[in-house]
């Protein structure tokens, strides 16, 4: 069982609000990822990190930002939420290095912006 | 461009019947391949993975997948489906040196009739 946590699980918020989605893992993984998933659609990578103080934008452009100050923590922030940000956000982590390893996923945060 | 295609958006089977979910990839070299399962409102759980070696890989919950280089396919199979297998299934791929960035297929929703 993977130890990766996301809070909140569900969030309904008004337009213009600032929000932070939390993601934490206890496996000591260097690599962490944020995906955006619309209903019935595939996952799109929006941010990733190879370690502390390392963040990169993913394949899908996103207005969100991320930080990686601690290995176990990878929060995602939206400065001003809009209805177009309504989606499910999934966090994942994996072992570090240049090689590919399997990713472990959190339960997701379902965000609704009204 | 690298891509993963799952041709079947929705599959319905009867409980006890066999199952095959299709996955095709387009990569410059043989990618690392994964199958994940997602239950409603949950994150993704890894079913199995292929990195190299034996082309028939066994996973959890009685699933297996076969890598066929000539067909660029990695189809998921199960000989006898249980009602609890109803979920959405995602095929994913990554290059061996891609630092673990996954490309996902569109997903296949599996419905199981009693």
Coordinates of C-alpha atoms in Angstrom, one line a residue:
Chain A
X1 CA 0.0 0.0 0.0
X2 CA 1.5 3.3 -1.1
X3 CA 1.7 6.1 1.5
X4 CA 0.7 9.2 -0.4
X5 CA -1.9 11.5 0.8
X6 CA -3.9 14.4 -0.7
X7 CA -6.0 17.0 1.1
X8 CA -8.7 18.0 0.7
X9 CA -10.4 15.2 -1.1
X10 CA -13.2 17.5 -2.3
X11 CA -13.2 21.3 -2.6
X12 CA -15.9 23.6 -3.8
X13 CA -14.8 27.2 -4.0
X14 CA -15.8 30.5 -5.6
X15 CA -14.1 32.2 -8.5
X16 CA -11.1 34.3 -7.6
X17 CA -10.2 32.5 -4.4
X18 CA -6.6 31.3 -3.8
X19 CA -6.4 27.6 -3.1
X20 CA -3.6 25.1 -2.2
X21 CA -3.9 21.4 -2.8
X22 CA -1.7 19.4 -0.4
X23 CA 0.2 16.3 -1.3
X24 CA 2.5 14.4 1.0
X25 CA 4.3 11.0 0.8
X26 CA 6.2 9.1 3.4
X27 CA 8.2 6.8 1.1
X28 CA 11.1 9.1 0.7
X29 CA 10.6 9.4 -3.0
X30 CA 12.6 12.0 -4.8
X31 CA 10.3 12.3 -7.8
X32 CA 6.8 13.7 -7.5
X33 CA 4.1 14.6 -10.0
X34 CA 0.8 16.4 -10.4
X35 CA -1.7 15.3 -13.0
X36 CA -5.0 16.9 -14.1
X37 CA -7.9 14.5 -15.0
X38 CA -11.2 15.6 -16.4
X39 CA -14.1 13.2 -16.1
X40 CA -13.7 10.2 -18.5
X41 CA -10.4 11.5 -19.8
X42 CA -6.8 10.6 -19.6
X43 CA -4.4 12.0 -17.1
X44 CA -2.3 15.0 -18.2
X45 CA 1.0 15.8 -16.4
X46 CA 1.0 19.5 -15.3
X47 CA 4.0 19.6 -12.9
X48 CA 6.8 17.4 -11.7
X49 CA 9.8 17.6 -9.4
X50 CA 13.0 15.5 -9.3
X51 CA 13.8 16.6 -5.7
X52 CA 14.0 19.5 -3.3
X53 CA 14.0 22.9 -5.0
X54 CA 13.4 21.2 -8.4
X55 CA 10.1 21.9 -10.2
X56 CA 9.2 21.7 -13.9
X57 CA 6.1 22.3 -16.0
X58 CA 4.5 19.3 -17.6
X59 CA 3.0 18.6 -21.0
X60 CA -0.3 20.3 -20.3
X61 CA -0.1 24.1 -19.7
X62 CA -1.5 25.0 -16.3
X63 CA -2.0 28.3 -14.4
X64 CA -1.1 26.5 -11.2
X65 CA 2.2 26.7 -9.5
X66 CA 4.1 24.2 -7.3
X67 CA 6.9 24.2 -4.7
X68 CA 9.2 21.5 -3.3
X69 CA 10.8 22.7 -0.1
X70 CA 10.7 19.3 1.6
X71 CA 11.1 15.9 0.0
X72 CA 7.8 14.6 1.3
X73 CA 5.7 17.6 0.4
X74 CA 4.6 18.9 -3.0
X75 CA 1.7 21.4 -2.8
X76 CA -0.1 22.9 -5.8
X77 CA -1.4 26.4 -5.7
X78 CA -3.9 28.3 -7.8
X79 CA -3.7 32.1 -7.1
X80 CA -7.1 32.9 -8.5
X81 CA -9.4 30.0 -9.2
X82 CA -11.7 30.0 -12.2
X83 CA -14.4 27.6 -13.4
X84 CA -12.1 26.3 -16.1
X85 CA -9.9 24.9 -13.2
X86 CA -12.7 22.5 -12.2
X87 CA -11.2 19.0 -12.5
X88 CA -9.6 16.2 -10.5
X89 CA -6.0 16.7 -9.5
X90 CA -3.9 13.6 -8.8
X91 CA -0.5 13.6 -7.1
X92 CA 2.0 10.8 -7.5
X93 CA 5.5 9.9 -6.5
X94 CA 8.3 7.5 -7.6
X95 CA 11.9 6.6 -6.8
X96 CA 14.5 9.0 -8.1
X97 CA 17.2 9.0 -10.7
X98 CA 17.0 9.2 -14.5
X99 CA 15.4 5.8 -14.8
X100 CA 11.7 5.1 -14.9
X101 CA 10.0 3.5 -12.0
X102 CA 6.3 2.9 -11.2
X103 CA 4.4 5.8 -9.8
X104 CA 2.3 5.6 -6.7
X105 CA -0.8 7.7 -6.7
X106 CA -2.8 9.6 -4.0
X107 CA -6.6 9.5 -3.9
X108 CA -7.0 12.8 -5.7
X109 CA -8.6 16.1 -5.0
X110 CA -11.8 16.9 -6.9
X111 CA -12.0 20.6 -7.3
X112 CA -15.1 22.5 -8.3
X113 CA -14.9 26.3 -8.9
X114 CA -18.3 28.0 -9.0
Chain B
X1 CA 5.2 12.2 -30.9
X2 CA 4.9 9.6 -28.2
X3 CA 1.4 8.4 -27.6
X4 CA -0.7 5.7 -26.0
X5 CA -4.0 4.6 -27.5
X6 CA -6.7 2.6 -25.9
X7 CA -9.2 1.9 -28.7
X8 CA -12.1 0.9 -26.5
X9 CA -13.7 3.6 -24.4
X10 CA -16.2 1.3 -22.7
X11 CA -16.4 -2.5 -22.5
X12 CA -19.2 -4.5 -20.9
X13 CA -18.7 -8.2 -19.9
X14 CA -20.6 -10.7 -17.9
X15 CA -19.2 -11.9 -14.6
X16 CA -17.1 -14.9 -15.1
X17 CA -16.3 -14.1 -18.7
X18 CA -12.8 -13.5 -20.0
X19 CA -11.5 -9.9 -20.6
X20 CA -9.0 -8.3 -22.9
X21 CA -8.4 -4.6 -22.9
X22 CA -6.3 -3.2 -25.7
X23 CA -3.4 -0.8 -25.6
X24 CA -1.2 0.4 -28.4
X25 CA 1.8 2.7 -28.1
X26 CA 3.9 4.8 -30.4
X27 CA 7.4 5.4 -29.2
X28 CA 10.8 5.6 -30.7
X29 CA 12.2 2.7 -28.7
X30 CA 10.5 0.1 -26.6
X31 CA 9.0 2.0 -23.7
X32 CA 8.3 1.0 -20.2
X33 CA 4.7 0.0 -20.0
X34 CA 2.1 0.0 -17.2
X35 CA -1.5 -0.8 -16.5
X36 CA -3.3 1.1 -13.8
X37 CA -6.8 0.7 -12.4
X38 CA -9.0 3.5 -11.0
X39 CA -12.1 2.9 -9.0
X40 CA -14.7 5.8 -8.8
X41 CA -13.4 8.6 -6.7
X42 CA -10.1 7.0 -6.1
X43 CA -6.5 7.4 -7.3
X44 CA -4.7 4.9 -9.6
X45 CA -3.5 1.6 -8.5
X46 CA -0.7 -0.2 -10.4
X47 CA -1.8 -3.6 -11.8
X48 CA 1.4 -4.6 -13.5
X49 CA 4.4 -3.3 -15.4
X50 CA 6.8 -4.3 -18.2
X51 CA 10.3 -3.1 -18.3
X52 CA 12.1 -5.9 -20.2
X53 CA 12.5 -9.7 -20.3
X54 CA 9.5 -12.1 -20.4
X55 CA 6.8 -10.6 -22.6
X56 CA 4.0 -12.1 -20.5
X57 CA 3.8 -10.3 -17.2
X58 CA 1.6 -11.2 -14.2
X59 CA 0.0 -8.6 -12.0
X60 CA -2.2 -8.3 -9.0
X61 CA -5.9 -9.4 -8.9
X62 CA -5.4 -12.1 -11.4
X63 CA -4.5 -9.8 -14.3
X64 CA -1.8 -10.4 -16.9
X65 CA -0.5 -8.5 -19.9
X66 CA 1.4 -9.5 -23.0
X67 CA 3.9 -7.2 -24.7
X68 CA 4.0 -7.6 -28.5
X69 CA 6.7 -5.6 -30.1
X70 CA 5.6 -6.3 -33.6
X71 CA 2.2 -5.0 -32.9
X72 CA 3.2 -2.2 -30.6
X73 CA 0.7 -3.5 -28.1
X74 CA 0.4 -4.3 -24.4
X75 CA -3.0 -5.8 -23.9
X76 CA -4.4 -6.6 -20.5
X77 CA -6.2 -9.9 -19.9
X78 CA -8.1 -11.7 -17.2
X79 CA -9.5 -15.2 -17.6
X80 CA -12.6 -14.7 -15.4
X81 CA -13.9 -11.3 -14.4
X82 CA -15.4 -10.5 -11.0
X83 CA -18.0 -7.8 -10.3
X84 CA -15.4 -6.0 -8.2
X85 CA -13.2 -5.5 -11.4
X86 CA -15.6 -2.8 -12.6
X87 CA -13.5 0.3 -12.8
X88 CA -11.6 2.4 -15.3
X89 CA -8.3 1.0 -16.7
X90 CA -5.4 3.1 -17.9
X91 CA -2.5 2.0 -20.0
X92 CA 0.7 4.2 -19.6
X93 CA 4.1 4.3 -21.1
X94 CA 7.4 6.0 -20.4
X95 CA 10.8 6.0 -22.1
X96 CA 13.5 4.3 -20.1
X97 CA 15.4 7.5 -19.6
X98 CA 12.5 9.9 -19.5
X99 CA 13.0 10.5 -15.8
X100 CA 9.7 8.6 -15.2
X101 CA 7.3 10.9 -17.1
X102 CA 4.3 8.8 -18.0
X103 CA 2.0 9.2 -21.1
X104 CA -1.4 7.8 -20.4
X105 CA -4.1 6.4 -22.7
X106 CA -7.6 7.7 -22.7
X107 CA -8.8 4.9 -20.4
X108 CA -11.3 2.0 -20.8
X109 CA -14.3 1.9 -18.5
X110 CA -15.2 -1.7 -17.6
X111 CA -18.8 -2.6 -16.7
X112 CA -19.5 -6.1 -15.3
X113 CA -22.9 -7.6 -15.5
X114 CA -24.0 -10.2 -13.0

